[in-house]
Amino acid sequence: MSVAMSLHQRRKRKNGVMMALCVIAAGIGLAWLALILGALIYKGLSGVSLAVLTEMTPPPGDAGGLLNAIYGSIVMTIIGIVVGTPIGVLAGTYMAEYGRFSRLTTVVRFINDILLSAPSIIVGLFVYELLVRPMGHFSAIAGAVALSILVIPVVVRTTEDMLNLVPNALREAGTAIGAPRWVVIRSVAYRAALSGIVTGILLAIARISGETAPLLFTALNNQFWSSNLNAPMASLPVTIFQFALSPYEEWQQLAWTGALIITLTVLGLSIFARSLTGRREDR
Amino acid sequence: MSAVSEAVTSSAMRTREATVRRFALTDTIFRTATRLSAILVLVLLGGVAISLFAGSWEALSKFGFSFLTTESWNPVTENFGALAPIYGTIVTSAIAILIAVPIGIGIAVFLTELCPRPLRRPIGIAVELLAGIPSIIYGIWGLFVFAPFLQTKVQPFIINIFHGIPGLSSLFAGPPYGIGLLTSSLILAIMVLPFITSITKDVFDTVPAVLKESAYGIGCTTWEVTRRVTIPYTRVGIMGGVMLGLGRALGETMAVTFVIGNAHRISASLFAPGTTISATIANEFTEADGELYTSSLVALGLILFVITFIILAIARYMLLRIDSRTGA
């Protein structure tokens, strides 16, 4: 009897210890998030002023803002999205609609999943070899192309998943009244899957607006205002990289402020995207 | 009258035929466009492989296989070897995974078994937000907040403890720089944690309730159910998640670049500065002068590409096996 009791107690104690460890693990995860956000707000908020949004990046030892970097980030993100989204949506459409059971779809899905988690610096090297080297100089266009390559796998994945969720009865109803396949896809499937596809695009924006590695040797950086797409262009992440590693206090402060801006944008976008569908799509 | 009706029908037939033909044409165009886009995804990956191979050809043909086994990285004498970055990449990623896996599984158990239902979603989202924070933010935080903390509070303490113990003393030796291999590993662990957690949680949810309930029914504790039922059932999926996290850690660039120290040498101490493949490329690529220097950096990229491709392919294969089981 006492042996049975002690075994029972040992099992219960072990259970208690392991479950406590699990709670601690969750606490660690949440603590990191709080620590990082806390440091960002603490260090970044003190540098927030109107000048950040209205002035150019300063020379060393001078006060200034991040206007050209913010502008560059927005321009390259928009081009990246505009180029990458249609390709991603069309590819996802093929996989879910025309070739749902084809061998091509299986292969593309596998490769796309690998692209989804492939190191972004590799994409930077690829675009360097593809565009920068033949053109002979760094350019905003090369940066935008690198970003669009990162957009495609995210959009392909969500589009395919979302179209697969559309009930076949809807498509059959469309076909039954004589609509050709592409009209069914356009007016029935796309419409039913719209919020999911938009979520994918938002997640893609969130992903590329914080990307640094693929821009380092495609768009490079630019200390001055430039709207020339054929010239190097500043971006927020690359500017943060340069300023944070510099010995100048003003630059480091601007780096923290820029980091705060990026983080709030990215987290805001991904929370908004999640709230659209009420479920998580990226992996 | 029959002539008239025949004329009407034949003209109706003609417009009908024209419409059908137009529909067929637009459908073919649309279908081809989607198909080409799908093929473009394959072309992208192929293009990456080909361009990296072409770009690294000069370095690979000059150094050959010794590129992989040489530690020296000297831009002045143009003698390049990838051993130090490869070592740094593998060591930091391995330590990161060792730290992140138990914590990630712990969080997944917490979320599926212990967490009160209303808190489940907010906590799950909070952990996943860690994945949304851009890598450069981890870098700046690591350099200015985390590394000084380790340098002043943790590392001197650890060096003192292990001082004089053979093996461990050289593993934790040297002046506390703050930055270095261990700091990078810890940051990487935080970064891959959400990927491992989210996949583990997803595969935990695929365990049929009846299996767990039978175990509870014969009197198992929550831990015993997790250890004997949930984890064995989802083993392949968890491994897939771990491999996916490993793939992320291997290729992670900006965060590591900030805190690794960028020193091309292999030292036994985890506190020593080192370098990884991606950090080397990020730090040196724009400053590389000379074809051979650039080509060597691209060759590093090719090595990283091959390693991550293999790891990610294994990860996807494992996750596919889990998917097909839940689908069946």
Coordinates of C-alpha atoms in Angstrom, one line a residue:
Chain A
M1 CA 0.0 0.0 0.0
S2 CA 2.7 2.5 1.0
V3 CA 4.7 1.5 -2.1
A4 CA 1.8 2.2 -4.3
M5 CA 1.2 5.5 -2.6
S6 CA 4.8 6.6 -3.0
L7 CA 4.8 5.6 -6.7
H8 CA 1.6 7.6 -7.1
Q9 CA 3.2 10.6 -5.3
R10 CA 6.4 10.3 -7.3
R11 CA 4.4 10.4 -10.5
K12 CA 2.3 13.3 -9.3
R13 CA 5.5 15.2 -8.3
K14 CA 7.1 14.6 -11.6
N15 CA 4.0 15.8 -13.4
G16 CA 4.1 18.9 -11.2
V17 CA 7.7 19.6 -12.0
M18 CA 7.3 19.1 -15.8
M19 CA 4.2 21.2 -16.0
A20 CA 5.9 24.0 -14.0
L21 CA 8.8 23.9 -16.5
C22 CA 6.3 24.3 -19.3
V23 CA 4.8 27.3 -17.6
I24 CA 8.3 28.7 -17.1
A25 CA 9.0 28.1 -20.8
A26 CA 5.9 30.1 -21.8
G27 CA 7.0 32.8 -19.4
I28 CA 10.5 32.9 -21.0
G29 CA 8.9 33.3 -24.4
L30 CA 6.7 36.2 -23.3
A31 CA 9.5 37.8 -21.3
W32 CA 11.7 38.0 -24.4
L33 CA 9.0 39.8 -26.3
A34 CA 8.4 42.2 -23.5
L35 CA 12.2 42.8 -23.0
I36 CA 12.7 43.6 -26.7
L37 CA 9.7 45.8 -27.1
G38 CA 10.5 47.5 -23.8
A39 CA 14.0 48.3 -24.8
L40 CA 12.8 49.5 -28.2
I41 CA 10.2 51.9 -26.7
Y42 CA 12.6 53.0 -24.0
K43 CA 15.5 53.8 -26.4
G44 CA 13.5 54.7 -29.4
L45 CA 10.8 56.9 -28.0
S46 CA 13.1 59.6 -26.7
G47 CA 14.3 60.2 -30.3
V48 CA 10.8 60.6 -31.8
S49 CA 10.3 64.1 -33.1
L50 CA 8.9 65.8 -36.1
A51 CA 12.4 66.1 -37.5
V52 CA 12.6 62.3 -37.9
L53 CA 9.8 62.5 -40.5
T54 CA 10.8 65.8 -42.2
E55 CA 14.6 65.8 -42.4
M56 CA 17.2 63.8 -44.3
T57 CA 19.7 61.4 -42.7
P58 CA 22.4 63.7 -41.3
P59 CA 26.2 63.5 -41.8
P60 CA 28.1 62.1 -38.8
G61 CA 27.8 64.2 -35.6
D62 CA 24.8 66.2 -36.9
A63 CA 21.1 66.1 -36.0
G64 CA 18.7 65.0 -38.7
G65 CA 15.9 62.7 -39.6
L66 CA 15.1 59.6 -41.6
L67 CA 12.9 61.0 -44.3
N68 CA 14.9 59.7 -47.3
A69 CA 15.2 56.3 -45.7
I70 CA 11.5 56.0 -44.9
Y71 CA 10.7 57.2 -48.5
G72 CA 13.1 54.6 -50.0
S73 CA 11.6 51.8 -47.9
I74 CA 8.1 52.7 -48.9
V75 CA 9.0 53.0 -52.6
M76 CA 10.8 49.7 -52.8
T77 CA 8.2 47.9 -50.7
I78 CA 5.4 49.1 -53.0
I79 CA 7.3 48.1 -56.1
G80 CA 8.2 44.7 -54.6
I81 CA 4.5 44.1 -53.7
V82 CA 3.2 45.3 -57.1
V83 CA 5.6 43.0 -59.0
G84 CA 5.4 40.0 -56.7
T85 CA 1.7 39.9 -55.9
P86 CA 0.3 39.1 -59.4
I87 CA 2.9 36.4 -60.0
G88 CA 2.2 34.9 -56.6
V89 CA -1.6 35.0 -56.9
L90 CA -1.5 33.5 -60.5
A91 CA 0.9 30.7 -59.4
G92 CA -1.4 30.0 -56.4
T93 CA -4.4 30.0 -58.7
Y94 CA -2.8 27.4 -60.9
M95 CA -2.0 25.2 -58.0
A96 CA -5.5 25.4 -56.4
E97 CA -7.6 25.6 -59.5
Y98 CA -6.2 24.3 -62.8
G99 CA -3.6 21.8 -61.6
R100 CA -4.7 20.8 -58.1
F101 CA -3.7 17.2 -58.6
S102 CA -0.9 17.7 -61.1
R103 CA 2.7 16.7 -60.6
L104 CA 3.8 20.3 -61.3
T105 CA 1.7 21.5 -58.4
T106 CA 3.4 19.1 -56.0
V107 CA 6.8 20.1 -57.1
V108 CA 6.0 23.8 -57.1
R109 CA 4.5 23.6 -53.6
F110 CA 7.7 21.8 -52.3
I111 CA 10.0 24.3 -53.9
N112 CA 7.9 27.3 -52.8
D113 CA 7.9 26.1 -49.2
I114 CA 11.7 26.0 -49.4
L115 CA 11.9 29.5 -50.9
L116 CA 9.6 30.6 -48.1
S117 CA 12.3 29.9 -45.5
A118 CA 15.4 30.3 -47.6
P119 CA 17.9 32.8 -46.3
S120 CA 17.1 36.2 -47.6
I121 CA 20.8 37.1 -48.1
I122 CA 20.9 34.4 -50.8
V123 CA 18.2 36.3 -52.6
G124 CA 20.4 39.4 -52.3
L125 CA 23.3 37.6 -53.9
F126 CA 21.1 36.2 -56.6
V127 CA 19.8 39.7 -57.6
Y128 CA 23.3 41.1 -57.4
E129 CA 24.5 38.5 -60.0
L130 CA 21.3 38.9 -62.0
L131 CA 20.9 42.7 -62.1
V132 CA 23.6 44.7 -60.3
R133 CA 26.6 43.1 -62.0
P134 CA 25.3 43.4 -65.5
M135 CA 24.1 46.9 -64.9
G136 CA 27.3 47.9 -63.3
H137 CA 25.8 49.8 -60.4
F138 CA 23.5 49.4 -57.4
S139 CA 20.0 50.5 -57.9
A140 CA 16.6 50.8 -56.2
I141 CA 15.1 48.6 -58.9
A142 CA 17.5 45.8 -58.0
G143 CA 16.4 46.2 -54.3
A144 CA 12.7 46.1 -55.3
V145 CA 13.2 43.0 -57.4
A146 CA 15.0 41.3 -54.4
L147 CA 12.0 42.2 -52.2
S148 CA 9.5 40.9 -54.8
I149 CA 11.3 37.5 -54.8
L150 CA 10.6 37.4 -51.1
V151 CA 6.9 38.3 -51.7
I152 CA 6.2 35.6 -54.2
P153 CA 6.4 32.5 -51.9
V154 CA 4.3 34.1 -49.1
V155 CA 1.6 35.1 -51.6
V156 CA 1.7 31.7 -53.4
R157 CA 1.3 29.8 -50.2
T158 CA -1.7 31.8 -48.8
T159 CA -3.4 32.1 -52.2
E160 CA -3.3 28.3 -52.7
D161 CA -4.4 27.6 -49.1
M162 CA -7.3 30.0 -49.3
L163 CA -8.5 28.9 -52.7
N164 CA -8.4 25.3 -51.5
L165 CA -10.8 26.3 -48.7
V166 CA -13.4 27.5 -51.2
P167 CA -16.2 24.8 -51.5
N168 CA -16.3 23.1 -54.8
A169 CA -20.1 23.5 -54.9
L170 CA -19.6 27.2 -55.5
R171 CA -17.4 26.5 -58.5
E172 CA -19.9 23.9 -59.8
A173 CA -22.8 26.3 -59.5
G174 CA -20.8 28.8 -61.6
T175 CA -19.9 26.2 -64.2
A176 CA -23.5 25.0 -64.3
I177 CA -24.8 28.4 -65.5
G178 CA -22.3 28.3 -68.3
A179 CA -19.5 30.4 -67.0
P180 CA -16.1 29.5 -68.4
R181 CA -13.5 28.4 -66.0
W182 CA -11.6 31.6 -65.7
V183 CA -14.8 33.6 -65.0
V184 CA -15.7 31.1 -62.3
I185 CA -12.2 31.6 -60.8
R186 CA -12.4 35.4 -61.1
S187 CA -15.9 36.0 -59.9
V188 CA -16.5 33.1 -57.6
A189 CA -13.3 31.7 -56.2
Y190 CA -11.3 34.9 -55.8
R191 CA -14.3 36.6 -54.3
A192 CA -14.8 33.8 -51.7
A193 CA -11.1 33.8 -50.9
L194 CA -10.5 37.5 -50.9
S195 CA -9.9 38.2 -47.3
G196 CA -7.4 35.3 -47.1
I197 CA -5.5 36.5 -50.2
V198 CA -5.4 40.0 -48.8
T199 CA -4.0 38.6 -45.5
G200 CA -1.2 37.0 -47.4
I201 CA -0.3 40.2 -49.1
L202 CA -0.3 42.1 -45.8
L203 CA 1.9 39.4 -44.3
A204 CA 4.2 39.8 -47.3
I205 CA 4.4 43.6 -46.7
A206 CA 5.2 43.0 -43.1
R207 CA 7.9 40.6 -44.0
I208 CA 9.7 42.7 -46.6
S209 CA 9.4 46.1 -44.9
G210 CA 11.9 44.8 -42.2
E211 CA 14.2 43.0 -44.5
T212 CA 17.8 44.2 -44.5
A213 CA 20.0 41.5 -46.0
P214 CA 18.6 41.4 -49.5
L215 CA 19.0 45.2 -49.8
L216 CA 22.6 45.5 -48.6
F217 CA 24.1 44.9 -52.0
T218 CA 21.2 45.6 -54.3
A219 CA 19.8 49.0 -53.4
L220 CA 22.8 49.7 -51.2
N221 CA 22.2 53.0 -49.3
N222 CA 22.1 56.7 -50.0
Q223 CA 22.6 59.5 -47.6
F224 CA 20.7 62.0 -49.7
W225 CA 17.2 62.2 -51.1
S226 CA 16.8 60.2 -54.3
S227 CA 13.8 59.2 -56.2
N228 CA 15.8 57.8 -59.1
L229 CA 15.0 54.2 -59.4
N230 CA 18.2 53.6 -61.3
A231 CA 20.4 54.8 -58.5
P232 CA 21.2 53.6 -55.0
M233 CA 18.4 54.3 -52.6
A234 CA 18.3 54.5 -48.8
S235 CA 16.0 52.2 -46.9
L236 CA 15.1 52.2 -43.2
P237 CA 16.6 48.8 -42.3
V238 CA 19.9 49.4 -44.1
T239 CA 20.2 52.9 -42.5
I240 CA 19.6 51.3 -39.1
F241 CA 22.3 48.8 -39.8
Q242 CA 24.8 51.6 -40.8
F243 CA 23.8 54.0 -38.0
A244 CA 23.7 51.4 -35.2
L245 CA 27.2 50.2 -35.9
S246 CA 28.6 53.7 -36.1
P247 CA 30.4 55.4 -33.1
Y248 CA 28.2 58.6 -33.4
E249 CA 25.6 59.1 -30.7
E250 CA 23.1 61.0 -33.0
W251 CA 23.3 58.1 -35.5
Q252 CA 22.7 55.5 -32.9
Q253 CA 19.7 57.4 -31.5
L254 CA 18.3 57.6 -35.1
A255 CA 18.9 53.9 -35.5
W256 CA 16.8 53.2 -32.3
T257 CA 14.0 55.5 -33.5
G258 CA 14.0 53.8 -36.9
A259 CA 13.9 50.4 -35.2
L260 CA 10.9 51.5 -33.2
I261 CA 9.1 52.7 -36.4
I262 CA 9.8 49.5 -38.3
T263 CA 8.8 47.2 -35.4
L264 CA 5.5 49.1 -34.8
T265 CA 4.7 49.0 -38.5
V266 CA 5.5 45.3 -39.0
L267 CA 3.8 44.1 -35.8
G268 CA 0.8 46.4 -36.5
L269 CA 0.5 44.9 -40.0
S270 CA 0.8 41.3 -38.9
I271 CA -1.8 41.7 -36.1
F272 CA -4.1 43.4 -38.6
A273 CA -3.6 40.6 -41.1
R274 CA -4.4 38.0 -38.5
S275 CA -7.5 39.7 -37.4
L276 CA -8.7 39.7 -41.0
T277 CA -9.0 35.9 -41.2
G278 CA -9.0 35.0 -37.5
R279 CA -6.4 32.3 -38.1
R280 CA -2.7 32.1 -38.8
E281 CA -1.5 31.5 -42.3
D282 CA 2.2 31.8 -42.4
R283 CA 4.6 29.1 -41.3
Chain B
M1 CA -40.5 29.9 -93.4
S2 CA -38.2 27.0 -92.8
A3 CA -35.5 29.0 -94.8
V4 CA -36.0 32.0 -92.4
S5 CA -35.8 29.9 -89.3
E6 CA -32.7 28.1 -90.6
A7 CA -31.1 31.5 -91.3
V8 CA -31.9 32.6 -87.7
T9 CA -30.6 29.4 -86.1
S10 CA -27.5 29.5 -88.2
S11 CA -26.7 33.1 -87.3
A12 CA -27.5 32.3 -83.6
M13 CA -25.2 29.3 -84.0
R14 CA -22.5 31.5 -85.4
T15 CA -22.6 34.0 -82.5
R16 CA -22.8 31.2 -80.1
E17 CA -19.8 29.6 -81.7
A18 CA -17.9 32.9 -81.6
T19 CA -18.7 33.3 -77.9
V20 CA -17.6 29.8 -77.1
R21 CA -14.4 30.4 -79.0
R22 CA -13.8 33.6 -77.2
F23 CA -14.4 32.0 -73.9
A24 CA -12.0 29.2 -74.8
L25 CA -9.4 31.6 -75.9
T26 CA -9.5 33.8 -72.7
D27 CA -9.6 30.7 -70.6
T28 CA -6.5 29.4 -72.4
I29 CA -4.7 32.7 -71.9
F30 CA -5.6 32.8 -68.2
R31 CA -4.6 29.2 -67.7
T32 CA -1.3 29.7 -69.4
A33 CA -0.6 32.8 -67.3
T34 CA -1.2 30.9 -64.1
R35 CA 0.8 28.0 -65.3
L36 CA 3.8 30.2 -66.3
S37 CA 3.7 31.9 -62.9
A38 CA 3.8 28.5 -61.2
I39 CA 6.7 27.5 -63.4
L40 CA 8.4 30.9 -62.5
V41 CA 8.7 29.7 -58.9
L42 CA 10.7 26.8 -60.1
V43 CA 12.8 29.0 -62.4
L44 CA 13.5 31.3 -59.4
L45 CA 15.1 28.5 -57.4
G46 CA 16.9 27.2 -60.4
G47 CA 18.1 30.7 -61.2
V48 CA 19.4 31.2 -57.7
A49 CA 21.4 27.9 -57.9
I50 CA 22.8 28.7 -61.4
S51 CA 23.7 32.3 -60.6
L52 CA 25.4 31.4 -57.3
F53 CA 27.3 28.7 -59.1
A54 CA 28.4 31.0 -61.9
G55 CA 29.4 33.7 -59.5
S56 CA 31.5 31.4 -57.4
W57 CA 33.1 29.6 -60.3
E58 CA 36.3 31.7 -60.1
A59 CA 36.9 31.0 -56.4
L60 CA 35.9 27.4 -56.7
S61 CA 38.2 26.7 -59.6
K62 CA 41.1 28.4 -57.9
F63 CA 40.8 26.9 -54.5
G64 CA 39.0 23.7 -55.3
F65 CA 38.0 21.5 -52.5
S66 CA 40.5 23.1 -50.1
F67 CA 38.1 26.1 -50.0
L68 CA 36.0 24.1 -47.6
T69 CA 38.9 23.1 -45.3
T70 CA 41.0 26.2 -45.1
E71 CA 40.6 28.5 -42.1
S72 CA 42.6 31.4 -43.5
W73 CA 40.6 34.3 -44.9
N74 CA 43.0 37.0 -46.1
P75 CA 41.8 39.6 -48.5
V76 CA 45.3 41.1 -48.8
T77 CA 47.0 37.9 -50.1
E78 CA 43.7 36.9 -51.7
N79 CA 43.8 33.5 -49.9
F80 CA 40.3 32.5 -48.9
G81 CA 38.9 29.5 -47.0
A82 CA 35.4 28.9 -45.7
L83 CA 36.2 26.7 -42.7
A84 CA 35.8 29.4 -40.0
P85 CA 32.4 30.7 -41.3
I86 CA 31.1 27.2 -41.8
Y87 CA 32.2 26.3 -38.3
G88 CA 30.6 29.4 -36.8
T89 CA 27.3 28.8 -38.7
I90 CA 27.0 25.2 -37.6
V91 CA 28.0 25.9 -34.0
T92 CA 25.7 28.9 -33.4
S93 CA 22.8 27.1 -35.1
A94 CA 23.3 23.9 -33.2
I95 CA 23.4 25.6 -29.8
A96 CA 20.4 27.7 -30.8
I97 CA 18.4 24.6 -31.6
L98 CA 19.5 22.9 -28.4
I99 CA 18.2 25.8 -26.4
A100 CA 15.1 26.5 -28.4
V101 CA 13.7 23.0 -28.8
P102 CA 12.9 22.2 -25.1
I103 CA 11.5 25.7 -24.6
G104 CA 9.5 25.5 -27.8
I105 CA 8.0 22.1 -26.9
G106 CA 7.4 23.4 -23.3
I107 CA 5.4 26.4 -24.7
A108 CA 3.5 24.1 -27.0
V109 CA 2.6 21.8 -24.1
F110 CA 1.6 24.8 -22.0
L111 CA -0.6 26.1 -24.8
T112 CA -2.4 22.8 -25.6
E113 CA -2.7 21.3 -22.1
L114 CA -2.4 23.9 -19.4
C115 CA -3.4 27.3 -20.6
P116 CA -6.8 28.6 -19.7
R117 CA -8.8 28.7 -23.0
P118 CA -9.4 32.5 -23.1
L119 CA -5.6 33.1 -22.8
R120 CA -4.6 30.5 -25.4
R121 CA -5.0 32.7 -28.5
P122 CA -3.4 35.9 -27.1
I123 CA -0.4 34.0 -25.7
G124 CA 0.0 32.0 -29.0
I125 CA -0.1 35.2 -31.0
A126 CA 2.4 36.9 -28.6
V127 CA 4.9 34.1 -29.1
E128 CA 4.4 34.3 -32.9
L129 CA 5.0 38.0 -32.8
L130 CA 8.5 37.1 -31.9
A131 CA 8.7 35.7 -35.4
G132 CA 7.4 38.9 -36.9
I133 CA 10.0 41.2 -35.4
P134 CA 12.5 41.9 -38.2
S135 CA 16.0 40.4 -37.8
I136 CA 17.7 43.7 -37.6
I137 CA 15.8 44.6 -34.5
Y138 CA 17.2 41.5 -32.8
G139 CA 20.6 42.7 -33.9
I140 CA 20.4 46.2 -32.5
W141 CA 18.8 44.9 -29.3
G142 CA 21.5 42.2 -29.0
L143 CA 24.3 44.6 -29.5
F144 CA 23.2 47.4 -27.2
V145 CA 21.2 45.6 -24.6
F146 CA 21.8 41.9 -24.5
A147 CA 25.6 41.8 -25.1
P148 CA 26.5 44.4 -22.4
F149 CA 24.3 42.5 -20.0
L150 CA 26.1 39.2 -20.8
Q151 CA 29.5 41.0 -20.6
T152 CA 29.1 42.5 -17.2
K153 CA 26.7 40.2 -15.4
V154 CA 26.8 36.7 -16.9
Q155 CA 30.1 35.9 -18.6
P156 CA 32.5 36.9 -15.7
F157 CA 30.4 34.7 -13.4
I158 CA 30.5 31.7 -15.8
I159 CA 34.3 32.1 -16.4
N160 CA 34.8 32.1 -12.7
I161 CA 32.7 29.0 -12.1
F162 CA 34.4 26.9 -14.8
H163 CA 37.9 28.2 -14.2
G164 CA 40.2 25.3 -13.6
I165 CA 37.8 22.6 -14.8
P166 CA 39.4 20.8 -17.7
G167 CA 37.4 21.1 -21.0
L168 CA 34.8 23.4 -19.7
S169 CA 37.4 26.1 -18.8
S170 CA 38.5 26.3 -22.4
L171 CA 34.9 26.2 -23.6
F172 CA 34.1 29.3 -21.5
A173 CA 37.5 31.0 -21.6
G174 CA 38.8 34.4 -22.5
P175 CA 37.9 38.0 -21.7
P176 CA 34.2 38.6 -21.6
Y177 CA 33.6 40.5 -24.8
G178 CA 29.8 40.3 -24.6
I179 CA 29.7 39.6 -28.4
G180 CA 30.7 36.2 -29.7
L181 CA 29.5 32.8 -30.6
L182 CA 27.4 32.2 -27.5
T183 CA 25.6 35.6 -27.7
S184 CA 24.7 34.8 -31.3
S185 CA 23.4 31.4 -30.4
L186 CA 21.2 32.8 -27.7
I187 CA 19.7 35.5 -30.0
L188 CA 19.2 32.8 -32.7
A189 CA 17.4 30.6 -30.1
I190 CA 14.9 33.4 -29.4
M191 CA 14.4 33.9 -33.2
V192 CA 13.7 30.3 -34.1
L193 CA 11.6 29.7 -30.9
P194 CA 8.3 30.9 -32.5
F195 CA 8.8 28.6 -35.6
I196 CA 9.3 25.5 -33.4
T197 CA 6.5 26.5 -31.0
S198 CA 4.0 27.1 -33.7
I199 CA 4.6 23.9 -35.7
T200 CA 4.8 21.8 -32.5
K201 CA 1.5 23.3 -31.3
D202 CA -0.1 22.5 -34.8
V203 CA 1.0 18.9 -34.8
F204 CA 0.0 18.5 -31.1
D205 CA -3.5 19.5 -32.2
T206 CA -3.6 16.6 -34.7
V207 CA -3.4 14.0 -32.0
P208 CA -6.8 12.3 -31.9
A209 CA -8.6 13.2 -28.7
V210 CA -9.6 9.6 -28.1
L211 CA -5.9 8.6 -27.8
K212 CA -5.2 11.1 -25.1
E213 CA -8.5 10.4 -23.3
S214 CA -7.7 6.6 -23.2
A215 CA -4.4 7.5 -21.5
Y216 CA -6.1 9.8 -19.1
G217 CA -8.8 7.1 -18.5
I218 CA -6.2 4.6 -17.2
G219 CA -4.9 7.2 -14.8
C220 CA -2.0 8.9 -16.6
T221 CA -0.8 12.3 -15.5
T222 CA -0.7 15.2 -18.0
W223 CA 3.1 14.7 -18.3
E224 CA 2.8 11.0 -18.9
V225 CA 0.2 11.6 -21.6
T226 CA 2.5 14.2 -23.2
R227 CA 5.6 12.0 -23.0
R228 CA 4.0 8.7 -23.9
V229 CA 1.2 9.6 -26.3
T230 CA 1.4 13.1 -27.7
I231 CA 5.1 13.3 -28.4
P232 CA 5.5 9.8 -29.9
Y233 CA 2.5 10.3 -32.1
T234 CA 3.8 13.7 -33.4
R235 CA 7.5 12.8 -33.5
V236 CA 7.9 13.3 -37.2
G237 CA 6.1 16.6 -37.2
I238 CA 8.2 17.9 -34.3
M239 CA 11.4 16.9 -36.1
G240 CA 10.1 18.8 -39.2
G241 CA 9.5 21.9 -37.1
V242 CA 13.0 21.6 -35.6
M243 CA 14.6 21.2 -39.0
L244 CA 12.6 24.2 -40.2
G245 CA 13.9 26.2 -37.3
L246 CA 17.4 24.9 -38.0
G247 CA 17.1 26.1 -41.6
R248 CA 16.1 29.6 -40.3
A249 CA 19.0 29.7 -37.9
L250 CA 21.6 28.7 -40.5
G251 CA 20.6 31.5 -42.8
E252 CA 19.9 34.2 -40.3
T253 CA 21.9 37.2 -41.2
M254 CA 21.4 40.6 -39.7
A255 CA 21.0 39.6 -36.0
V256 CA 24.1 37.5 -36.1
T257 CA 26.1 40.2 -38.0
F258 CA 25.6 42.6 -35.1
V259 CA 26.7 40.3 -32.3
I260 CA 29.1 37.7 -33.7
G261 CA 32.2 39.9 -33.8
N262 CA 33.2 39.0 -37.4
A263 CA 36.5 37.3 -36.7
H264 CA 37.7 34.7 -39.2
R265 CA 39.1 32.2 -36.7
I266 CA 38.0 29.1 -35.0
S267 CA 38.4 29.2 -31.2
A268 CA 37.4 26.6 -28.6
S269 CA 35.8 29.3 -26.4
L270 CA 32.1 30.1 -27.0
F271 CA 32.8 33.6 -25.6
A272 CA 35.3 34.3 -28.5
P273 CA 34.1 36.3 -31.5
G274 CA 33.7 34.3 -34.6
T275 CA 31.8 34.6 -37.9
T276 CA 29.1 32.9 -39.8
I277 CA 28.6 32.5 -43.6
S278 CA 25.8 35.0 -43.7
A279 CA 27.5 37.5 -41.4
T280 CA 30.7 37.4 -43.5
I281 CA 28.7 38.1 -46.7
A282 CA 26.7 40.9 -45.1
N283 CA 29.8 42.5 -43.6
E284 CA 32.2 42.3 -46.5
F285 CA 30.4 42.1 -49.7
T286 CA 30.1 45.8 -50.5
E287 CA 33.7 46.4 -49.5
A288 CA 35.1 43.5 -51.4
D289 CA 37.5 44.7 -54.1
G290 CA 38.8 42.2 -56.7
E291 CA 36.9 39.5 -58.5
L292 CA 38.4 36.7 -56.4
Y293 CA 37.2 38.3 -53.2
T294 CA 33.7 38.8 -54.4
S295 CA 33.7 35.3 -56.0
S296 CA 34.8 33.8 -52.7
L297 CA 31.9 35.5 -50.9
V298 CA 29.4 34.2 -53.5
A299 CA 30.9 30.8 -53.0
L300 CA 30.1 31.1 -49.3
G301 CA 26.6 31.9 -50.4
L302 CA 26.5 28.8 -52.5
I303 CA 27.6 26.7 -49.5
L304 CA 24.9 28.2 -47.4
F305 CA 22.3 27.7 -50.1
V306 CA 23.2 24.0 -50.4
I307 CA 23.1 23.4 -46.7
T308 CA 19.8 25.2 -46.1
F309 CA 18.2 23.6 -49.1
I310 CA 19.0 20.1 -47.8
I311 CA 17.8 20.9 -44.3
L312 CA 14.6 22.6 -45.5
A313 CA 13.9 19.8 -47.9
I314 CA 14.2 17.3 -45.1
A315 CA 11.9 19.5 -42.9
R316 CA 9.3 19.8 -45.6
Y317 CA 9.4 16.0 -46.3
M318 CA 8.8 15.3 -42.6
L319 CA 5.9 17.8 -42.4
L320 CA 4.4 16.4 -45.6
R321 CA 4.3 13.0 -43.9
I322 CA 2.3 14.4 -41.0
D323 CA 0.0 16.3 -43.4
S324 CA -0.8 13.2 -45.4
R325 CA -1.6 11.3 -42.2
T326 CA -4.1 13.9 -41.0
G327 CA -5.5 14.1 -44.5
A328 CA -6.1 10.4 -44.7

